CSV table of C-alpha atoms in Angstrom, one decimal:
chain,number,residue,atom,x,y,z
D,1281,MET,CA,45.1,-40.2,67.0
D,1282,ALA,CA,41.6,-40.6,66.6
D,1283,ASN,CA,40.1,-43.2,64.0
D,1284,ILE,CA,42.2,-43.0,60.6
D,1285,ASN,CA,41.0,-42.4,57.3
D,1286,LEU,CA,41.9,-40.4,54.3
D,1287,SER,CA,40.4,-36.9,55.4
D,1288,LYS,CA,41.6,-37.4,59.1
D,1289,ALA,CA,45.3,-38.8,58.3
D,1290,LYS,CA,45.3,-35.4,56.5
D,1291,ASN,CA,44.4,-33.5,59.4
D,1292,ALA,CA,46.6,-35.1,61.4
D,1293,LYS,CA,49.6,-35.4,59.2
D,1294,ASN,CA,49.8,-39.4,59.9
D,1295,ASP,CA,51.3,-40.2,56.5
D,1296,GLU,CA,52.9,-43.3,57.4
D,1297,PHE,CA,50.7,-45.9,55.1
D,1298,TYR,CA,52.3,-48.6,53.6
D,1299,THR,CA,50.8,-50.2,50.2
D,1300,GLN,CA,49.7,-54.1,50.5
D,1301,TYR,CA,52.2,-56.1,47.9
D,1302,HIS,CA,48.9,-57.3,46.7
D,1303,ASP,CA,47.4,-54.1,45.9
D,1304,ILE,CA,50.0,-53.0,43.9
D,1305,GLU,CA,50.0,-56.1,42.2
D,1306,LYS,CA,46.3,-56.2,41.1
D,1307,GLU,CA,46.4,-52.5,39.7
D,1308,ILE,CA,49.7,-52.5,37.8
D,1309,ASN,CA,48.6,-56.0,35.8
D,1310,ALA,CA,45.6,-53.7,34.8
D,1311,TYR,CA,47.8,-51.8,32.8
D,1312,LEU,CA,49.7,-54.2,31.4
D,1313,ASP,CA,47.2,-56.4,30.4
D,1314,PHE,CA,45.8,-53.4,28.2
D,1315,ASP,CA,49.5,-52.7,26.9
D,1316,PRO,CA,52.4,-55.1,27.4
D,1317,ASP,CA,54.9,-53.0,27.0
D,1318,VAL,CA,53.9,-49.8,28.9
D,1319,PHE,CA,56.8,-49.8,31.3
D,1320,ARG,CA,59.7,-51.2,28.7
D,1321,GLY,CA,62.2,-48.9,28.6
D,1322,LYS,CA,61.2,-46.4,31.1
D,1323,THR,CA,63.0,-45.2,34.1
D,1324,ILE,CA,60.3,-45.4,36.9
D,1325,LEU,CA,60.8,-43.2,40.1
D,1326,LEU,CA,59.1,-44.2,43.6
D,1327,PRO,CA,59.6,-41.2,46.2
D,1328,CYS,CA,58.1,-40.7,49.2
D,1329,ASP,CA,58.7,-44.4,49.7
D,1330,ASP,CA,60.9,-46.3,52.1
D,1331,PRO,CA,62.6,-48.6,50.0
D,1332,GLU,CA,63.6,-51.1,53.1
D,1333,TRP,CA,59.7,-52.0,53.8
D,1334,SER,CA,58.5,-50.7,50.3
D,1335,ASN,CA,56.1,-53.0,48.6
D,1336,PHE,CA,56.7,-50.6,45.5
D,1337,THR,CA,60.3,-51.2,45.4
D,1338,LYS,CA,59.9,-54.9,45.7
D,1339,PHE,CA,57.0,-55.6,43.2
D,1340,PHE,CA,58.9,-53.0,40.5
D,1341,ALA,CA,62.5,-54.4,41.4
D,1342,GLN,CA,61.3,-58.6,41.2
D,1343,ASN,CA,59.7,-57.3,37.8
D,1344,PHE,CA,62.4,-55.5,36.4
D,1345,GLU,CA,63.5,-57.9,33.5
D,1346,ARG,CA,60.0,-59.0,32.9
D,1347,PHE,CA,58.6,-55.3,32.7
D,1348,GLY,CA,61.9,-54.2,30.7
D,1349,ILE,CA,62.3,-51.4,32.9
D,1350,LYS,CA,65.4,-49.4,32.0
D,1351,LYS,CA,66.0,-47.8,35.5
D,1352,LEU,CA,64.4,-47.8,39.0
D,1353,ILE,CA,64.6,-45.0,41.3
D,1354,SER,CA,63.3,-45.6,45.1
D,1355,THR,CA,63.8,-42.5,47.6
D,1356,SER,CA,63.0,-42.3,51.0
D,1357,TYR,CA,62.6,-39.2,53.7
D,1358,ALA,CA,64.5,-38.8,56.7
D,1359,VAL,CA,63.7,-40.4,59.8
D,1360,GLU,CA,63.5,-36.9,61.7
D,1361,SER,CA,61.8,-34.8,58.9
D,1362,ARG,CA,59.1,-37.8,59.4
D,1363,HIS,CA,58.3,-37.1,63.4
D,1364,TYR,CA,57.7,-40.5,64.2
D,1365,LYS,CA,55.3,-40.8,66.9
D,1366,THR,CA,56.7,-43.8,68.0
D,1367,GLY,CA,60.4,-45.4,68.0
D,1368,TYR,CA,62.1,-45.8,64.9
D,1369,GLN,CA,64.7,-48.9,64.7
D,1370,ILE,CA,67.7,-48.7,62.4
D,1371,THR,CA,67.5,-51.8,60.3
D,1372,MET,CA,70.8,-54.4,60.2
D,1373,PHE,CA,70.4,-53.8,56.5
D,1374,GLU,CA,71.6,-50.4,56.8
D,1375,GLN,CA,74.0,-50.8,60.1
D,1376,ASN,CA,75.8,-54.1,58.2
D,1377,ALA,CA,76.0,-51.5,54.9
D,1378,PRO,CA,80.0,-50.3,54.7
D,1379,GLN,CA,78.4,-46.7,53.7
D,1380,TYR,CA,76.8,-46.6,57.1
D,1381,ASP,CA,76.5,-43.4,58.6
D,1382,LYS,CA,75.0,-42.9,62.5
D,1383,THR,CA,74.4,-39.3,61.8
D,1384,LYS,CA,72.8,-39.2,58.3
D,1385,ALA,CA,70.6,-42.9,59.2
D,1386,THR,CA,68.3,-40.3,60.4
D,1387,LYS,CA,68.8,-36.5,58.9
D,1388,ASN,CA,69.2,-37.8,55.2
D,1389,GLY,CA,66.8,-39.5,52.9
D,1390,LYS,CA,68.0,-42.8,50.8
D,1391,ILE,CA,67.7,-43.6,47.4
D,1392,PHE,CA,67.9,-46.9,46.3
D,1393,THR,CA,68.6,-47.8,42.2
D,1394,LEU,CA,68.2,-50.7,40.0
D,1395,THR,CA,69.8,-51.0,36.2
D,1396,ARG,CA,71.8,-54.3,35.8
D,1397,ASP,CA,72.6,-57.1,37.9
D,1398,GLN,CA,75.2,-56.5,40.7
D,1399,SER,CA,75.3,-60.1,42.5
D,1400,GLY,CA,76.2,-61.9,39.3
D,1401,ASP,CA,73.6,-64.4,39.4
D,1402,SER,CA,72.2,-63.4,35.7
D,1403,LYS,CA,69.1,-61.9,36.9
D,1404,VAL,CA,68.5,-58.7,38.0
D,1405,ASP,CA,66.0,-58.3,40.8
D,1406,VAL,CA,66.2,-56.7,44.5
D,1407,ASN,CA,69.3,-58.3,45.1
D,1408,ASP,CA,70.9,-56.0,43.0
D,1409,LEU,CA,69.2,-52.8,44.8
D,1410,VAL,CA,71.9,-49.7,45.3
D,1411,TRP,CA,71.6,-47.6,47.9
D,1412,GLN,CA,73.4,-44.1,49.3
D,1413,TYR,CA,72.6,-41.2,51.2
D,1414,LEU,CA,70.7,-38.2,49.3
D,1415,ASP,CA,72.7,-35.2,50.3
D,1416,GLY,CA,69.1,-33.9,51.7
D,1417,ASP,CA,66.3,-35.1,54.0
D,1418,GLY,CA,64.4,-36.9,50.7
D,1419,ASP,CA,61.4,-34.1,50.6
D,1420,PHE,CA,60.3,-34.4,46.8
D,1421,ASN,CA,60.2,-30.1,46.6
D,1422,SER,CA,63.9,-30.4,46.8
D,1423,GLU,CA,66.2,-29.4,44.0
D,1424,GLU,CA,67.7,-33.1,44.4
D,1425,VAL,CA,64.5,-35.1,44.2
D,1426,LYS,CA,63.6,-33.1,41.3
D,1427,LYS,CA,66.1,-33.5,39.1
D,1428,LEU,CA,64.9,-37.7,39.7
D,1429,ARG,CA,61.5,-36.7,38.9
D,1430,ASP,CA,62.5,-35.0,35.5
D,1431,GLU,CA,65.0,-38.2,34.9
D,1432,ALA,CA,61.9,-40.1,35.3
D,1433,ASP,CA,59.3,-41.3,32.6
D,1434,ILE,CA,56.9,-42.7,34.6
D,1435,ILE,CA,55.9,-41.9,38.9
D,1436,ILE,CA,54.7,-44.6,41.3
D,1437,THR,CA,53.6,-43.9,44.7
D,1438,ASN,CA,51.5,-43.9,47.8
D,1439,PRO,CA,52.0,-40.2,48.0
D,1440,PRO,CA,51.9,-38.7,51.9
D,1441,PHE,CA,48.5,-37.8,52.4
D,1442,SER,CA,48.2,-34.4,54.2
D,1443,LEU,CA,50.5,-33.0,50.7
D,1444,PHE,CA,48.8,-34.8,48.1
D,1445,ARG,CA,47.7,-31.6,46.4
D,1446,ASP,CA,51.1,-30.6,46.3
D,1447,PHE,CA,52.7,-33.7,45.2
D,1448,LEU,CA,50.1,-33.7,42.3
D,1449,SER,CA,51.0,-30.6,41.2
D,1450,TRP,CA,55.0,-31.2,41.4
D,1451,ILE,CA,54.0,-34.3,39.1
D,1452,VAL,CA,52.0,-32.5,36.7
D,1453,ARG,CA,54.4,-29.6,36.3
D,1454,ALA,CA,57.2,-31.6,34.9
D,1455,GLY,CA,54.4,-33.5,32.4
D,1456,LYS,CA,55.1,-36.9,33.5
D,1457,GLN,CA,53.2,-40.3,33.9
D,1458,PHE,CA,51.9,-41.2,37.2
D,1459,VAL,CA,50.0,-43.7,39.2
D,1460,ILE,CA,49.5,-42.9,42.7
D,1461,ILE,CA,47.4,-43.5,45.8
D,1462,GLY,CA,44.4,-40.5,47.1
D,1463,ASN,CA,41.3,-40.0,48.7
D,1464,MET,CA,38.3,-40.5,46.3
D,1465,ASN,CA,37.0,-37.1,47.4
D,1466,ALA,CA,40.2,-35.2,46.0
D,1467,ILE,CA,38.0,-35.3,42.7
D,1468,THR,CA,36.6,-32.6,44.1
D,1469,TYR,CA,39.9,-30.7,44.1
D,1470,LYS,CA,40.3,-27.6,41.8
D,1471,GLU,CA,44.1,-29.1,41.5
D,1472,VAL,CA,42.3,-32.3,40.3
D,1473,PHE,CA,39.0,-31.9,38.9
D,1474,PRO,CA,40.3,-29.5,35.7
D,1475,LEU,CA,42.7,-32.7,34.8
D,1476,ILE,CA,39.8,-35.7,34.9
D,1477,LYS,CA,37.4,-33.2,33.0
D,1478,LYS,CA,39.8,-33.1,30.3
D,1479,ASN,CA,40.8,-36.7,30.1
D,1480,LYS,CA,44.3,-36.1,31.6
D,1481,MET,CA,43.9,-38.3,34.8
D,1482,TRP,CA,41.2,-40.9,35.7
D,1483,LEU,CA,40.4,-43.4,38.2
D,1484,GLY,CA,42.7,-46.6,38.4
D,1485,ALA,CA,41.4,-50.1,37.7
D,1486,THR,CA,40.9,-51.6,41.0
D,1487,GLY,CA,40.1,-50.5,44.8
D,1488,ASN,CA,38.4,-47.7,43.9
D,1489,GLY,CA,36.0,-46.0,47.0
D,1490,ASN,CA,36.5,-49.4,48.5
D,1491,ASP,CA,38.1,-50.9,51.3
D,1492,MET,CA,42.4,-51.0,50.8
D,1493,VAL,CA,44.4,-52.0,53.9
D,1494,PHE,CA,47.8,-50.3,54.8
D,1495,ALA,CA,50.5,-51.3,57.2
D,1496,VAL,CA,51.5,-48.6,60.0
D,1497,PRO,CA,54.6,-48.1,62.0
D,1498,LYS,CA,54.3,-50.2,65.1
D,1499,GLY,CA,52.6,-48.5,67.8
D,1500,THR,CA,50.3,-46.3,65.7
D,1501,GLU,CA,46.9,-46.1,67.4
D,1502,VAL,CA,44.3,-48.0,65.0
D,1503,ASP,CA,40.4,-47.9,65.5
D,1504,GLU,CA,39.2,-51.2,66.6
D,1505,LYS,CA,36.7,-51.4,63.7
D,1506,ASP,CA,39.3,-50.4,61.0
D,1507,LYS,CA,41.3,-53.6,62.8
D,1508,GLN,CA,38.6,-55.9,62.2
D,1509,LYS,CA,37.9,-55.0,59.2
D,1510,ALA,CA,41.8,-55.4,58.1
D,1511,ALA,CA,41.6,-58.7,60.0
D,1512,ARG,CA,38.8,-59.7,57.7
D,1513,LEU,CA,40.6,-59.2,54.6
D,1514,GLY,CA,43.4,-61.7,56.5
D,1515,TYR,CA,45.5,-58.3,57.9
D,1516,VAL,CA,46.4,-58.7,61.2
D,1517,GLY,CA,48.7,-56.6,63.3
D,1518,ASP,CA,49.4,-53.3,62.6
D,1519,TYR,CA,47.3,-52.4,59.9
D,1520,THR,CA,44.4,-50.3,58.9
D,1521,ARG,CA,41.9,-50.1,56.6
D,1522,LEU,CA,41.2,-47.0,54.6
D,1523,GLY,CA,37.7,-46.9,52.6
D,1524,ASN,CA,37.5,-44.1,50.8
D,1525,SER,CA,41.3,-44.4,48.6
D,1526,CYS,CA,41.5,-45.0,45.3
D,1527,TRP,CA,44.7,-44.7,42.7
D,1528,PHE,CA,44.5,-41.8,40.4
D,1529,THR,CA,46.6,-42.3,36.7
D,1530,THR,CA,47.8,-41.0,33.2
D,1531,ILE,CA,48.3,-44.6,32.4
D,1532,ASP,CA,45.2,-46.3,30.4
D,1533,HIS,CA,44.1,-49.4,31.1
D,1534,GLY,CA,40.9,-51.8,30.0
D,1535,ARG,CA,38.3,-51.0,32.6
D,1536,ARG,CA,38.3,-47.5,31.6
D,1537,HIS,CA,36.9,-48.3,27.6
D,1538,GLN,CA,34.0,-50.9,29.3
D,1539,PRO,CA,30.9,-48.6,28.8
D,1540,LEU,CA,28.3,-49.6,31.3
D,1541,GLN,CA,25.0,-51.6,30.2
D,1542,LEU,CA,22.2,-49.5,31.3
D,1543,MET,CA,18.5,-49.5,30.8
D,1544,THR,CA,15.7,-46.6,29.4
D,1545,MET,CA,14.6,-44.4,32.0
D,1546,ALA,CA,11.3,-46.0,31.7
D,1547,ASP,CA,12.7,-49.5,32.5
D,1548,ASN,CA,14.9,-47.9,35.6
D,1549,LEU,CA,11.7,-46.4,37.0
D,1550,ARG,CA,10.0,-49.3,36.6
D,1551,PHE,CA,12.6,-52.2,37.7
D,1552,ASN,CA,15.6,-50.3,39.4
D,1553,LYS,CA,15.1,-51.4,43.3
D,1554,LYS,CA,17.0,-48.1,43.8
D,1555,LEU,CA,14.3,-45.8,42.5
D,1556,LYS,CA,11.8,-47.4,44.1
D,1557,GLY,CA,8.5,-45.4,44.5
D,1558,LYS,CA,9.4,-42.5,42.1
D,1559,GLU,CA,7.8,-41.7,39.2
D,1560,LYS,CA,10.2,-39.6,37.5
D,1561,TYR,CA,13.7,-38.3,38.0
D,1562,ASP,CA,14.4,-35.5,40.0
D,1563,GLN,CA,14.7,-32.0,38.2
D,1564,TYR,CA,16.7,-29.8,39.5
D,1565,ASP,CA,15.2,-26.6,40.3
D,1566,ASN,CA,18.3,-24.2,39.6
D,1567,TYR,CA,20.1,-25.9,36.8
D,1568,ASP,CA,18.7,-27.5,33.5
D,1569,ALA,CA,19.4,-31.3,34.3
D,1570,ILE,CA,18.2,-34.6,36.4
D,1571,ASP,CA,19.4,-35.6,39.3
D,1572,VAL,CA,20.8,-40.1,39.0
D,1573,PRO,CA,21.5,-40.8,42.7
D,1574,PHE,CA,23.1,-43.9,41.7
D,1575,THR,CA,25.6,-44.7,39.0
D,1576,ASP,CA,23.4,-47.8,38.2
D,1577,ALA,CA,19.9,-45.8,37.5
D,1578,ILE,CA,22.2,-43.8,34.7
D,1579,PRO,CA,19.3,-43.5,31.9
D,1580,ASN,CA,20.5,-44.7,28.4
D,1581,ASP,CA,18.2,-42.7,26.4
D,1582,PHE,CA,18.3,-39.4,28.3
D,1583,ASP,CA,20.3,-37.0,25.9
D,1584,GLY,CA,20.7,-34.0,28.7
D,1585,VAL,CA,22.4,-33.1,31.5
D,1586,MET,CA,22.5,-35.8,34.3
D,1587,GLY,CA,23.7,-35.0,37.8
D,1588,VAL,CA,25.5,-38.4,39.0
D,1589,PRO,CA,27.9,-39.0,42.1
D,1590,ILE,CA,31.5,-38.5,42.0
D,1591,SER,CA,31.3,-42.3,42.7
D,1592,PHE,CA,30.7,-42.5,38.7
D,1593,LEU,CA,34.2,-42.1,37.9
D,1594,ASP,CA,35.1,-45.5,38.8
D,1595,LYS,CA,33.3,-46.7,35.9
D,1596,TYR,CA,33.3,-43.4,33.4
D,1597,SER,CA,34.5,-44.5,30.0
D,1598,PRO,CA,35.4,-41.3,27.8
D,1599,GLU,CA,33.9,-43.4,24.8
D,1600,GLN,CA,30.4,-43.0,26.5
D,1601,PHE,CA,30.2,-40.0,28.4
D,1602,GLU,CA,31.2,-36.3,28.6
D,1603,ILE,CA,31.7,-34.4,32.0
D,1604,VAL,CA,30.3,-31.4,31.7
D,1605,GLY,CA,31.1,-29.9,35.3
D,1606,ILE,CA,30.7,-30.4,39.3
D,1607,THR,CA,29.0,-28.9,41.4
D,1608,ASP,CA,31.5,-28.5,44.4
D,1609,ARG,CA,32.5,-24.8,45.4
D,1610,GLU,CA,35.8,-25.2,45.5
D,1611,ALA,CA,36.4,-26.7,41.9
D,1612,ASP,CA,37.4,-24.7,39.0
D,1613,ASN,CA,34.3,-23.2,37.0
D,1614,ALA,CA,32.5,-24.9,39.4
D,1615,PHE,CA,28.4,-24.5,39.2
D,1616,ARG,CA,27.3,-22.9,42.3
D,1617,THR,CA,24.3,-24.2,44.0
D,1618,LYS,CA,21.7,-22.0,45.6
D,1619,ILE,CA,21.6,-21.2,49.5
D,1620,TYR,CA,18.2,-22.6,51.1
D,1621,THR,CA,16.0,-21.2,54.5
D,1622,ARG,CA,13.9,-22.8,56.7
D,1623,LYS,CA,11.2,-21.1,54.5
D,1624,ASP,CA,11.7,-22.9,51.7
D,1625,SER,CA,10.2,-26.0,50.6
D,1626,SER,CA,11.6,-29.3,52.2
D,1627,LYS,CA,11.1,-31.2,48.8
D,1628,PHE,CA,14.1,-28.7,47.8
D,1629,SER,CA,15.8,-29.9,44.3
D,1630,ASP,CA,19.0,-28.6,44.1
D,1631,LEU,CA,22.3,-29.6,42.2
D,1632,ASN,CA,24.0,-31.2,45.2
D,1633,ARG,CA,20.6,-32.4,46.5
D,1634,ARG,CA,21.6,-33.1,50.2
D,1635,ALA,CA,21.8,-30.4,52.6
D,1636,THR,CA,22.6,-29.7,56.6
D,1637,ILE,CA,20.8,-27.6,58.1
D,1638,LYS,CA,22.8,-24.7,60.0
D,1639,THR,CA,22.3,-22.7,63.2
D,1640,ASN,CA,21.4,-19.5,61.4
D,1641,ASP,CA,18.2,-21.2,59.8
D,1642,GLU,CA,20.4,-21.6,56.5
D,1643,ILE,CA,20.7,-24.7,54.4
D,1644,VAL,CA,23.5,-25.2,52.4
D,1645,PRO,CA,24.2,-27.6,50.1
D,1646,VAL,CA,27.0,-30.2,50.7
D,1647,TYR,CA,27.5,-33.4,48.6
D,1648,ALA,CA,29.5,-33.0,45.3
D,1649,ARG,CA,27.5,-33.8,41.8
D,1650,LEU,CA,29.1,-34.8,38.5
D,1651,LEU,CA,27.5,-33.2,35.4
D,1652,ILE,CA,27.7,-35.9,32.5
D,1653,LYS,CA,26.2,-35.8,29.1
D,1654,SER,CA,25.8,-39.2,27.2
D,1655,LYS,CA,28.1,-38.8,24.0
D,1656,LYS,CA,26.3,-41.3,21.6
D,1657,LEU,CA,22.9,-39.7,21.9
D,1658,THR,CA,24.6,-36.2,21.3
D,1659,GLU,CA,27.0,-36.1,19.0
């Protein structure tokens, strides 16, 4: 397996990435800061998980009482169905349990539930998790897991990267709240962007587009650069870092409502070092909008449409801006971009702006742009 990142994980169907406890804690605390009762009285489902190893399970079990959770459900996918490339060792925890079944241990998924004190120590925590084998392999599309989805109020997990689109659709069909990890580029997916545009889904509060470290199964081949970057963040051993990961959610948080502090167009051109040498903002030649190549270069006094990088969504406040559309060719109702030839001026200014030259002399725009408008100037 080559260098591990989210897009390659999708292609290689390498879905075994385990989220760090610290990253989960930071993200969930942001929702609690905004609404301390966000999980109170709720049933939380953690699917596509491995409860014996999962930091999601540990985190929510340890905070069960503090968050006021009604019920915690965590499910795993069967060992044989995951097609491990390296050896899988059954844990002593499972082998020593009275319900242990040698055949089911590899062919069936498991379900862990937490509702009350089982140990008699007058508190509800990770020691009170109760488990059994699922009837099937734990596939989220199975009727068995669908029933658990329908029972839940909130779904939280790091889903299989190769199945992100299907998994998101699986949640949305049931109308459930969620907090899941994915690839920042998923913003351009036709299953994702309409939800973002309508403010039915948004980015989480932390780690968006930045390095996140994930544990990987022992023996997984990890690129040396990723190992080194993980080590610099304090993780040595079977870890990798994914530089384009982010949280997607339907749960509100305070960062989402913090407006960007921006300069005027004139001040940006004069003082913003990222625009050094520019006398004016580029105007697209195929759409009535200006190109803003950096989020911190968005002018606060322009009332028209602006094309901005998709990373803008990490700073997006629905009270400050309206999302008009997206240029990517996949998304529903996307704004189509022009195709240029070598005969065209080298100073073309397309919605996507950057381009690659194909062998047949076509120049095809690539990187997507979000199209936004300032709400306060247009209302």
